[in-house]
Tab-separated table of C-alpha atoms (C1' of nucleotides) in Angstrom:
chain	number	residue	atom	x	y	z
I	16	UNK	CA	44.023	-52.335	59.122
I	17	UNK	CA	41.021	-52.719	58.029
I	18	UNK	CA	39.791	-55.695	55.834
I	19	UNK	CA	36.836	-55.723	53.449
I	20	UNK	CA	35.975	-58.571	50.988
I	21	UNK	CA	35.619	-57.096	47.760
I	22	UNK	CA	31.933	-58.676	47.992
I	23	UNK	CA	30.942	-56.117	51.088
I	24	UNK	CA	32.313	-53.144	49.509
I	25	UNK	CA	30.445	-53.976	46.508
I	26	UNK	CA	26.904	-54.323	48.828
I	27	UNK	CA	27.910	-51.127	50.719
I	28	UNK	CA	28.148	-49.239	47.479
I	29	UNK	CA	25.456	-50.212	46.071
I	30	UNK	CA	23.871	-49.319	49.342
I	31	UNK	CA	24.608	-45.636	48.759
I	32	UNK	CA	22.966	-45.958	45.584
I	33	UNK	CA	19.964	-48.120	45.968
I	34	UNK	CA	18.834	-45.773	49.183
I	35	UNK	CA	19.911	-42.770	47.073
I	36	UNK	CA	18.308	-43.789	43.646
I	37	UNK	CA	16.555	-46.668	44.505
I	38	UNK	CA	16.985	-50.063	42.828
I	39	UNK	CA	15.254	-50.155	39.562
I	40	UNK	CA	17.280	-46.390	38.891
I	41	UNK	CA	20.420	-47.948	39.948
I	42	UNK	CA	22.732	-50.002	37.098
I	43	UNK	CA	24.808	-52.476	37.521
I	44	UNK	CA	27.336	-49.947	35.861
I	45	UNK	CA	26.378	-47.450	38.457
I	46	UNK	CA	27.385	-49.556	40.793
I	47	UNK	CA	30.701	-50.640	39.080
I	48	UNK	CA	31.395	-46.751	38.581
I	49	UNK	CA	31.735	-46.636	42.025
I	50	UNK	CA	34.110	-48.865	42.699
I	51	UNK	CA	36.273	-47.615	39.633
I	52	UNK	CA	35.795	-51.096	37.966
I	53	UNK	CA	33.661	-52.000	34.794
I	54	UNK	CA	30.665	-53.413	35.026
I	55	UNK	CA	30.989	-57.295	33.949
I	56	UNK	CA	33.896	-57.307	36.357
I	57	UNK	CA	31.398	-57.257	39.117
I	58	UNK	CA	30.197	-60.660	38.386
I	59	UNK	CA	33.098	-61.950	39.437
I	60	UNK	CA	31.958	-61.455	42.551
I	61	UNK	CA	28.483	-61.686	42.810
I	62	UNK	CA	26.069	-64.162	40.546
I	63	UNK	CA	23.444	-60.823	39.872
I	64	UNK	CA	21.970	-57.785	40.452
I	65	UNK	CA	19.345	-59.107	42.680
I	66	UNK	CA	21.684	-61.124	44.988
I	67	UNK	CA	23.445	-57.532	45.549
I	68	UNK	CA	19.796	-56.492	46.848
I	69	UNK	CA	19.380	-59.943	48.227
I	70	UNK	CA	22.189	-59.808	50.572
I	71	UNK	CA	22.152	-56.110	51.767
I	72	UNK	CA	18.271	-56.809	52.702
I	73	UNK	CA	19.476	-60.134	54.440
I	74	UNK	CA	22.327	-58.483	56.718
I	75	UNK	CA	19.869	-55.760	57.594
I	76	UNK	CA	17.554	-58.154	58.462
I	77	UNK	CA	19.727	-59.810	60.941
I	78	UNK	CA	20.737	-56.546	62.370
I	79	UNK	CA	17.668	-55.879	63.368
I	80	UNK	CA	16.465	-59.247	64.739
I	81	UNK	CA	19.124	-59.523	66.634
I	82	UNK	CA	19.284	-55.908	68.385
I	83	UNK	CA	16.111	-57.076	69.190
I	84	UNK	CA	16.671	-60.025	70.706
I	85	UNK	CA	19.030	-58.484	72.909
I	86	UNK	CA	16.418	-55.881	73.783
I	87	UNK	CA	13.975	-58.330	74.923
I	88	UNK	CA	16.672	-60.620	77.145
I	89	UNK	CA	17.407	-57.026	78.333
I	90	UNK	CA	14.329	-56.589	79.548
I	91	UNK	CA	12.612	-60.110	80.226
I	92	UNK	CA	10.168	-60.093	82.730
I	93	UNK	CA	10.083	-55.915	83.141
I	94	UNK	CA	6.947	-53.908	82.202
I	95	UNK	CA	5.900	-53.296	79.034
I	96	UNK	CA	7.174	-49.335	79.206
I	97	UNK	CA	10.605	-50.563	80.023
I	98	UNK	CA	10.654	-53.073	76.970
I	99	UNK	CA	8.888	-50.979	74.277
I	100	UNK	CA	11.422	-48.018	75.309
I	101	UNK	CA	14.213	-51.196	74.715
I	102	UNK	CA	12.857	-52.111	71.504
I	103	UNK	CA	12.678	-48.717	70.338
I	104	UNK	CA	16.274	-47.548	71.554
I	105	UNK	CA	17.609	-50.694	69.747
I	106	UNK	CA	15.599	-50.133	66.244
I	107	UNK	CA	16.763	-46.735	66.412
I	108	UNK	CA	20.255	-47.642	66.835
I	109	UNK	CA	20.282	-50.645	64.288
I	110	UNK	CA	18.775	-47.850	61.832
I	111	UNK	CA	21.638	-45.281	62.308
I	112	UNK	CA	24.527	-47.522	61.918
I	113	UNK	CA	23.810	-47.909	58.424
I	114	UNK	CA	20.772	-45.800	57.113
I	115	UNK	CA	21.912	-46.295	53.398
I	116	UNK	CA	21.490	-50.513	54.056
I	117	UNK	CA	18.856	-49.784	56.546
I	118	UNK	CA	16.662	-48.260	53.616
I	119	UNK	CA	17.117	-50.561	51.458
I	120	UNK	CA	15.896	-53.057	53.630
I	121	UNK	CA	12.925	-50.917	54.448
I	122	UNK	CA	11.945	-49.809	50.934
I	123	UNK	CA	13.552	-51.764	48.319
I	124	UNK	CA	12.495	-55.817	49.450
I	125	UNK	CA	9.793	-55.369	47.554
I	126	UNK	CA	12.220	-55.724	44.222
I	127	UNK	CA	13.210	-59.248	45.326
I	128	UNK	CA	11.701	-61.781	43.335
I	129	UNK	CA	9.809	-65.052	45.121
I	130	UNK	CA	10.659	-66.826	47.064
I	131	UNK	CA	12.816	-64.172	48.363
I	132	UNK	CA	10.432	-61.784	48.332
I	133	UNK	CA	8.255	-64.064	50.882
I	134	UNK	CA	10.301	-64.887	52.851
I	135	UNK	CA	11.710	-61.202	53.999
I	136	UNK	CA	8.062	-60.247	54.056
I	137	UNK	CA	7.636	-62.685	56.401
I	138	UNK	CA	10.628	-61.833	58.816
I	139	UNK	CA	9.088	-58.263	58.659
I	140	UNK	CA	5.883	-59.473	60.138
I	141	UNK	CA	7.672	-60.977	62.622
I	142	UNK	CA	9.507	-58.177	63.716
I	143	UNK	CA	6.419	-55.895	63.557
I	144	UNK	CA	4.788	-58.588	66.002
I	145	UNK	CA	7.314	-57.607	68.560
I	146	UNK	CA	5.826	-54.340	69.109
I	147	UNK	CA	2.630	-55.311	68.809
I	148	UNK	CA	2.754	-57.915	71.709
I	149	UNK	CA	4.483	-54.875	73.761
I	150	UNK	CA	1.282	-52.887	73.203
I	151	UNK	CA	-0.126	-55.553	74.464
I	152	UNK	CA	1.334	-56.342	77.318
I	153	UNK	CA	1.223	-52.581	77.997
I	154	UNK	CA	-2.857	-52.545	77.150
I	155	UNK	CA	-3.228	-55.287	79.459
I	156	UNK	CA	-1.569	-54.101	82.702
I	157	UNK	CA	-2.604	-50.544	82.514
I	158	UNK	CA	0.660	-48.960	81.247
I	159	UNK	CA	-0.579	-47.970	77.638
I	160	UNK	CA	-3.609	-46.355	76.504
I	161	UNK	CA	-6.053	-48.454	74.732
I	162	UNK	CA	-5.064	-47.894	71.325
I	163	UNK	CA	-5.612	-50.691	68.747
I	164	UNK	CA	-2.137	-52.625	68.687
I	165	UNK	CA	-1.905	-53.105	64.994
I	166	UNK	CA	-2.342	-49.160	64.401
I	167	UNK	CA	0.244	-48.231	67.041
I	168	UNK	CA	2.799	-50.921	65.913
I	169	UNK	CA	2.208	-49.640	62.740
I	170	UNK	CA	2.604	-45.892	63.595
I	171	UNK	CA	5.717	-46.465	65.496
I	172	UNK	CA	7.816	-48.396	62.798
I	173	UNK	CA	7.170	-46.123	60.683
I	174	UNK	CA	7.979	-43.348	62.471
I	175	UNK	CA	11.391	-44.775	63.283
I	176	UNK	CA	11.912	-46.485	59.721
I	177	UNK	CA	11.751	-42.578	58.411
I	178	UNK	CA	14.942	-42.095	60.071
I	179	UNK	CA	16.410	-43.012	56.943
I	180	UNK	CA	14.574	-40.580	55.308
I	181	UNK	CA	16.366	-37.436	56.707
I	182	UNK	CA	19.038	-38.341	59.016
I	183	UNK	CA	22.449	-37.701	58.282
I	184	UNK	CA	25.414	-39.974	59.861
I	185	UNK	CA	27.835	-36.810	59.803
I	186	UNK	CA	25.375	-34.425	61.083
I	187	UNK	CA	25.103	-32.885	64.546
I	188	UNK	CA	22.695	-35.570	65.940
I	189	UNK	CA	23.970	-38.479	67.765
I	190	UNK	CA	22.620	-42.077	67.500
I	191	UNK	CA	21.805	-42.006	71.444
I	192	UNK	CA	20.115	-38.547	71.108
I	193	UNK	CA	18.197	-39.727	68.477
I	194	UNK	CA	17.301	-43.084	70.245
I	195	UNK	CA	16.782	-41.098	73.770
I	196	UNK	CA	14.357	-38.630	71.826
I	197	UNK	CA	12.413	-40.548	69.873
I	198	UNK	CA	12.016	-43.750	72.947
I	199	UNK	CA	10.298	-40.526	74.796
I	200	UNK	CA	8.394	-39.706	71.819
I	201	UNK	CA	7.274	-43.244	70.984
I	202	UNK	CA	6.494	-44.261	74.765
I	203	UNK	CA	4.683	-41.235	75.788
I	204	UNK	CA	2.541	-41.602	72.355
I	205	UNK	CA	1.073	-44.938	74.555
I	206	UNK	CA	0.833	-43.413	77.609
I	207	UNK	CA	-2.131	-41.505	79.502
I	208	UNK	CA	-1.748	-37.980	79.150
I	209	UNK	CA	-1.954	-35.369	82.222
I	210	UNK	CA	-5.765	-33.354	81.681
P	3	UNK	CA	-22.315	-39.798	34.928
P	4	UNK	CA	-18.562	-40.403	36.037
P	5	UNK	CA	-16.660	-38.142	33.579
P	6	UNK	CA	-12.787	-38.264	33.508
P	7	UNK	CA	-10.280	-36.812	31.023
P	8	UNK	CA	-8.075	-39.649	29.904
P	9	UNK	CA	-5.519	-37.389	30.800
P	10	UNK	CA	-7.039	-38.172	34.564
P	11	UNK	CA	-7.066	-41.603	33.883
P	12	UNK	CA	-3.349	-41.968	32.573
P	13	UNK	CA	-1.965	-40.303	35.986
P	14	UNK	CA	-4.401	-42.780	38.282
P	15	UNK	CA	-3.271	-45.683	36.219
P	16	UNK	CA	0.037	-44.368	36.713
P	17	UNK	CA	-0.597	-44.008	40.566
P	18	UNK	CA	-1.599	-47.500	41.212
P	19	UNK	CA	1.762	-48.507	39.571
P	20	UNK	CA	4.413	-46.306	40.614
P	21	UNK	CA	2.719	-47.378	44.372
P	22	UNK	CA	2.839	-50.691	43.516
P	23	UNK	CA	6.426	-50.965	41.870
P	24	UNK	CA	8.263	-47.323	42.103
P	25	UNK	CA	8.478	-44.796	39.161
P	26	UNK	CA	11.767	-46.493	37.596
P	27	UNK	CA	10.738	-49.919	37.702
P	28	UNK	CA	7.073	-48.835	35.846
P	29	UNK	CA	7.328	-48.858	32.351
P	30	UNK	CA	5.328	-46.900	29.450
P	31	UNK	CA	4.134	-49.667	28.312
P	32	UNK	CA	3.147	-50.789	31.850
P	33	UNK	CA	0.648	-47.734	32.248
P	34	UNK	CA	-0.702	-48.603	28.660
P	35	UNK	CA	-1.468	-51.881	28.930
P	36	UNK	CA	-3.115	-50.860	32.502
P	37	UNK	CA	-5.606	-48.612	30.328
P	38	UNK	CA	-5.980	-51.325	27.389
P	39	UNK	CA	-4.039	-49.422	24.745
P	40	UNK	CA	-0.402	-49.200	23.546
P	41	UNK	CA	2.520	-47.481	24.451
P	42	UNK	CA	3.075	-44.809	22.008
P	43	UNK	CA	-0.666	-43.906	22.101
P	44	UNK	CA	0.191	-42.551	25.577
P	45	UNK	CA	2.277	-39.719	24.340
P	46	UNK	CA	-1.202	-38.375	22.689
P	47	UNK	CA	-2.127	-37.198	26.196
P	48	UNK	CA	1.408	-37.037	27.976
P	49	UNK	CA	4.778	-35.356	27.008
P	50	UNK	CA	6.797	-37.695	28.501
P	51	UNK	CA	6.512	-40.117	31.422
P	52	UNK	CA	8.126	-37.399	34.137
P	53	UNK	CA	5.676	-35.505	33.228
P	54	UNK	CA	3.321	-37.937	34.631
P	55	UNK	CA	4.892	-38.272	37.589
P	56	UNK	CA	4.832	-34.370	37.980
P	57	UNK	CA	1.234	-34.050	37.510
P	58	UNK	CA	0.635	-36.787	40.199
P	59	UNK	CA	3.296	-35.111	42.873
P	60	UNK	CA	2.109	-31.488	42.445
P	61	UNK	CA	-1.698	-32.863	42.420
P	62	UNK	CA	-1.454	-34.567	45.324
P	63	UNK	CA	1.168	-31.507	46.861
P	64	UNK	CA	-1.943	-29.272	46.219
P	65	UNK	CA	-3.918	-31.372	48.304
P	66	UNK	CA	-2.131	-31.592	51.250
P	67	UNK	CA	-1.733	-27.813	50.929
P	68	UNK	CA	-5.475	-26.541	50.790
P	69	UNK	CA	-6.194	-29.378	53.453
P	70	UNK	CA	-3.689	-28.126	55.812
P	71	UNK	CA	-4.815	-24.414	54.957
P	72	UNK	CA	-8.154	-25.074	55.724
P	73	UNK	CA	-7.258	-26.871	59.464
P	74	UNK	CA	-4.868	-24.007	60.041
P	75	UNK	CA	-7.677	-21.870	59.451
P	76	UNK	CA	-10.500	-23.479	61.428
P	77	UNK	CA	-8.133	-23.308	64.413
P	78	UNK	CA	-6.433	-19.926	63.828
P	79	UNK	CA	-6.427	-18.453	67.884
P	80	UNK	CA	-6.760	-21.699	69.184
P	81	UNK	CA	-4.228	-23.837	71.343
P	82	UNK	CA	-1.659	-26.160	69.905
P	83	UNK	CA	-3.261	-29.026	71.251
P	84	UNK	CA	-6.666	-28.070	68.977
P	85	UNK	CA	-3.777	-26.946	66.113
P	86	UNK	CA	-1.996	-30.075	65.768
P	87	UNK	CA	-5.086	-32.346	66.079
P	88	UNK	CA	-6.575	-30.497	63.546
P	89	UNK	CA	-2.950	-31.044	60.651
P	90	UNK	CA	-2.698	-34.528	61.795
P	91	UNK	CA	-6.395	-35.220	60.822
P	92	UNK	CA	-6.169	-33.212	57.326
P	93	UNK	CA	-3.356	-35.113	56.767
P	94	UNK	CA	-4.384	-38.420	57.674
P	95	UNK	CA	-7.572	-37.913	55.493
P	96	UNK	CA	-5.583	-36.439	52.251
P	97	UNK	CA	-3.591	-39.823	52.438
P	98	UNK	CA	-6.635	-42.010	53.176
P	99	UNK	CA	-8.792	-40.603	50.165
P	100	UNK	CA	-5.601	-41.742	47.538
P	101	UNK	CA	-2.879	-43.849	49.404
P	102	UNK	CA	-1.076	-44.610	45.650
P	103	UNK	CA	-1.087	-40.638	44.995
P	104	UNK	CA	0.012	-40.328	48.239
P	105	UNK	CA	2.850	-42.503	48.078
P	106	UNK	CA	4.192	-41.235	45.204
P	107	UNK	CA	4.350	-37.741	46.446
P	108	UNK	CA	5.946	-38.892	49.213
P	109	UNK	CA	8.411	-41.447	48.235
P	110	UNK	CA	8.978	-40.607	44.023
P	111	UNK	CA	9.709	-37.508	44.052
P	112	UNK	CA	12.991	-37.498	43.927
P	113	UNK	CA	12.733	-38.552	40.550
P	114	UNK	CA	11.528	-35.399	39.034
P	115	UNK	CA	14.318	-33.435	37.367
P	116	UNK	CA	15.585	-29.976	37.604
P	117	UNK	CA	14.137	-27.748	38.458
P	118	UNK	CA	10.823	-29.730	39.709
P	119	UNK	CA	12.989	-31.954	41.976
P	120	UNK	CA	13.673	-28.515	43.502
P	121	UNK	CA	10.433	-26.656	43.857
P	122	UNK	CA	8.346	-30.199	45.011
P	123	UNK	CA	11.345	-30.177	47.991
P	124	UNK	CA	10.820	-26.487	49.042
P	125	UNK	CA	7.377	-27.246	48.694
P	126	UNK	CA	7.704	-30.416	51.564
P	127	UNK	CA	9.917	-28.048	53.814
P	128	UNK	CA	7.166	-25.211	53.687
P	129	UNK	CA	4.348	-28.175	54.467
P	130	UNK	CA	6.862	-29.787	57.443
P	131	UNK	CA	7.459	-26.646	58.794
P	132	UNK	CA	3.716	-25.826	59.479
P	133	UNK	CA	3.990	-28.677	61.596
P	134	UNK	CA	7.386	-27.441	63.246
P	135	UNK	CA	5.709	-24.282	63.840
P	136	UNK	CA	2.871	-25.815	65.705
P	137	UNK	CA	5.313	-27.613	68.229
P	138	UNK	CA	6.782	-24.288	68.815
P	139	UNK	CA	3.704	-23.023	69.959
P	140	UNK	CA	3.104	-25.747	71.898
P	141	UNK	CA	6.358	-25.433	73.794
P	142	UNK	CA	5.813	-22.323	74.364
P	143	UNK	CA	2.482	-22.273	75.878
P	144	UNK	CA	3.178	-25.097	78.120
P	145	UNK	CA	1.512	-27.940	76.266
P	146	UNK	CA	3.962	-30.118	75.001
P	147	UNK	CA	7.177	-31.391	76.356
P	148	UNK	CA	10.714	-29.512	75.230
P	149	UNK	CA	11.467	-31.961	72.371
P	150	UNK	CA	13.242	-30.493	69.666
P	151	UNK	CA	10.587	-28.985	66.550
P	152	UNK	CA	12.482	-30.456	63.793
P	153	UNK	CA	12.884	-34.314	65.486
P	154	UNK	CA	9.413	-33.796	66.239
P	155	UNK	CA	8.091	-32.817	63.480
P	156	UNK	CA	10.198	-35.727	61.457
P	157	UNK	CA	8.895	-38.557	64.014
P	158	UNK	CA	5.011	-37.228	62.973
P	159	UNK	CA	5.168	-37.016	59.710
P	160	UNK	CA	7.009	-39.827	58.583
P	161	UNK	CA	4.179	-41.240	60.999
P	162	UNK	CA	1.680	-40.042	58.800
P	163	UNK	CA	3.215	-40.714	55.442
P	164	UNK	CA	3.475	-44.098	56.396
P	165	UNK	CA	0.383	-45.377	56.371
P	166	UNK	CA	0.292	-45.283	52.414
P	167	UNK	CA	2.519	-48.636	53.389
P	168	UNK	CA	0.038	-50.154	54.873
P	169	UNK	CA	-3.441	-48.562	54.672
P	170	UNK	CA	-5.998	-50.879	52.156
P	171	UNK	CA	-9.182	-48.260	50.988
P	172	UNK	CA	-11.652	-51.530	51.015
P	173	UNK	CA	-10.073	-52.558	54.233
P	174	UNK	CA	-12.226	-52.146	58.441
P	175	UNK	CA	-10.726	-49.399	58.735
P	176	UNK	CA	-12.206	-45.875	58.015
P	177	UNK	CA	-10.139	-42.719	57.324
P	178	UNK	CA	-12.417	-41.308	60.177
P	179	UNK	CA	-11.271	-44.270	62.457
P	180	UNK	CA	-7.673	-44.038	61.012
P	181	UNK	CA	-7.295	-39.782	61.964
P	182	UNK	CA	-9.087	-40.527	65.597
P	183	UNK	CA	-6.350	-42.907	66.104
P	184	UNK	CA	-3.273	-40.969	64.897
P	185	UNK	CA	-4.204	-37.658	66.261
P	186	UNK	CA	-4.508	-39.396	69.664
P	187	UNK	CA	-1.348	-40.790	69.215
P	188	UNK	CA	0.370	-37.541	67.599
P	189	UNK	CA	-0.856	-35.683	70.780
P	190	UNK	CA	0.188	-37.729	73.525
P	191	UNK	CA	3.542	-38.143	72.086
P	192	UNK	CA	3.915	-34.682	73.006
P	193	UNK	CA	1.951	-34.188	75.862
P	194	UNK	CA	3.563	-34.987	79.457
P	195	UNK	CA	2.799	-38.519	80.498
P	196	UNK	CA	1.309	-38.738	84.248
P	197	UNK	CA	3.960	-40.465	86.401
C	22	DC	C1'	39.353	-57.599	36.267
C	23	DC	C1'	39.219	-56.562	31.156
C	24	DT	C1'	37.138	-55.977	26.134
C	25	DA	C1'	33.740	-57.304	23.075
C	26	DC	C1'	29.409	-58.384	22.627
C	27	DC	C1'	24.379	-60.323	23.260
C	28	DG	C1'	19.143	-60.129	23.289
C	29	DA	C1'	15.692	-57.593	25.681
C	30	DT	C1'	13.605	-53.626	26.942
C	31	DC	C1'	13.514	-48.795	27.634
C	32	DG	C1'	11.298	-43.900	26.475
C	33	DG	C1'	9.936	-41.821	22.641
C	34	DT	C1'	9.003	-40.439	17.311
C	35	DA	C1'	7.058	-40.788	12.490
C	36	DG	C1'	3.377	-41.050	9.991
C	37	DG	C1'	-0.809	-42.265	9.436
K	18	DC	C1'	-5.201	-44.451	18.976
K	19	DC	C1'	-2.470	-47.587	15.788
K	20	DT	C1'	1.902	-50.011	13.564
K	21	DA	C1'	6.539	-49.691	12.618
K	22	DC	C1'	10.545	-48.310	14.170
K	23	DC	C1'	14.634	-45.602	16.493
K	24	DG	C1'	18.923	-45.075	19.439
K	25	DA	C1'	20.170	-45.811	24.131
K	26	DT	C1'	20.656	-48.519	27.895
K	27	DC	C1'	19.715	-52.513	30.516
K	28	DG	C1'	21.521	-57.080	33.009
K	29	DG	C1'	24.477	-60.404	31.878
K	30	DT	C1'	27.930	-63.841	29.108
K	31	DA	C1'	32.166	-65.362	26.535
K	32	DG	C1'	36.624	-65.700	26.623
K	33	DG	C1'	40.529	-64.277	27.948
DNA sequence: CCTACCGATCGGTAGG
DNA sequence: CCTACCGATCGGTAGG
C-alpha cells in the first residue's frame, strides 16, 4: 500500500517537469495536466507556484545534509581519503534517488524569491564547505595534492551535480556503480600520480 | 575603435541574461531595456527570440569546436596524457573567455525547437565523444586506469561546464590559472594513484 | 476538485 | 527605432 499526500505527488510531478523544462517553462497547468486535474484545483493544496519549487528545493536540501552527516559520523576521526571517498559515495547516492528533485535543487533555487533565495544559497555554501575542509585535511597531512581547495571543491560538485544531467534511473547503471566509479574518479583527481 | 553589429550586441545582452535568469524566465522586453530601447524595436535585428538563443548556442558550439580542433591537432601522434591536457585546457579557456555564452550553450539548449534542438545535441555527442575517444586511447596505451569512456568522459565535462556556475571574469583567478588547475585535476583522475 | 474569470505579461506585428 | 496594439498564456481568485 502505498500512501502519498496529494501535496508530494504534486512536488514529484512537478519535479519531472521543472528538471525536464525548467521552472519558468513549466505552468502551473503543466503541472495540473499531469496529475489529470485542472489547474486552480492545485491550490487547494499548495498556496503557489513558488512554494511547489520551495518545498522540492527544501526536501532535497535535507537529503543531502543529512547523507552527509552520516558520512562524516561514518568516518570521524579517519583520513581525509577515507572521508572525501564517504562524502562523495553519499552525494552520489542522494543524487540518484531522485535526479528529477535533485536538479531542481541544483539548478532551479535560483527562481526562489528572498528570503528564500538566501537562505538555500546559504545551506549550499555550507555543504560545499564540507569538501573543502576534506581537501584540507587531505592538503595538510600529505594525502592530497596541493591543489587550491576552493577550485577542487568546486570541480568535484560539479562533476557529481551533472549526474542529473545524463543519468537515467532505469538505465543499466546502478547507484553503487556510479558512486564506486566516480569516489575513484574524484579521489584519485587529489591524489599524487605514479611518474 | 570597438565596432559591433547591434545584431552582436542583442545576443551578448541576451547572454548576460539568459546566464543570469534562464532563456524562459528572460523576457523581450528584458533584452531591450538591457540595450536602452524597446521591445518591438528588437525584431528590427532578430526574427524571433529563439532565434537569439540559436545564434548564441551555435556561436559558442563553433567555438568549442575550432578550439578543440586546434588541441587535437597540436597533439595529433602524441600520448593521451599530452591529448587530454591539451581538450581540457581549450575547453577551460573557451568557457573562461564568455562564461554567460557558455552557459547558455550548455544549459539552454534544450530550448531550441525542432530541428535545432536536434542538430545542437548531435553536435554535443560529436564534441563529448572526442573526449571519450581520448580515454580510449589512454586505456589502451596503459595511461589511465580501466574506467568506463562514457562515465569518464561525463564526470570531465560536466567538470568543465561547470565552472560557468561559478567562474567571475574580474575575479583572482586567470583562465591560465583556472586550465593549469583543471587539467591537473582531469589527469590525475585518471592516472593510477601511488599506493 | 470544478467552472468562470481576473489583471498582468508574454512574443510578436502594423505602420510609420 | 518608435507607439499602439494583438491574441495567447500566465499565476492565481471567487464561489461553489
Amino acid at each position: 500500500m502505498v500512501e502519498v499526500t496529494r501535496r508530494r505527488e504534486i512536488e514529484d510531478a512537478a519535479s519531472v517537469l521543472f528538471h525536464a523544462r525548467g521552472y519558468a517553462a513549466t505552468s502551473v497547468r503543466d503541472i495540473a495536466d499531469a496529475l489529470s486535474i485542472r489547474g486552480p484545483s492545485l491550490y487547494a493544496h499548495v498556496a503557489s507556484k513558488e512554494d511547489v519549487l520551495a518545498a522540492i528545493v527544501e526536501r532535497v536540501a535535507e537529503r543531502f545534509e543529512r547523507s552527509a552527516d552520516a558520512a562524516e559520523a561514518a568516518t570521524a576521526g579517519l583520513g581525509a581519503n577515507a572521508r572525501l571517498e564517504a562524502l562523495v559515495r553519499a552525494h552520489v547516492r542522494a543524487v540518484t534517488i531522485d535526479p528529477g528533485a535533485a536538479s531542481v535543487f541544483v539548478d532551479e533555487w535560483r527562481h526562489l524569491s528572498e528570503p528564500r533565495r538566501s537562505r538555500i544559497l546559504q545551506r549550499r555554501d555550507a555543504y560545499e564547505a564540507r569538501f573543502r575542509d576534506v581537501i584540507v585535511q587531505g592538503r595538510s597531512d600529505g594525502s592530497f595534492v596541493l591543489v587550491d581547495p576552493g577550485i577542487a571543491a568546486a570541480f568535484l560538485l560539479t562533476a557529481v551535480n551533472g549526474i542529473t544531467d545524463w543519468y537515467r534511473v532505469d538505465g543499466f547503471l546502478s547507484p553503487d556503480q556510479l558512486a564506486d566509479a566516480y569516489a575513484d574518479l574524484a579521489l584519485r583527481s587529489l591524489t599524487e600520480a605514479t611518474p
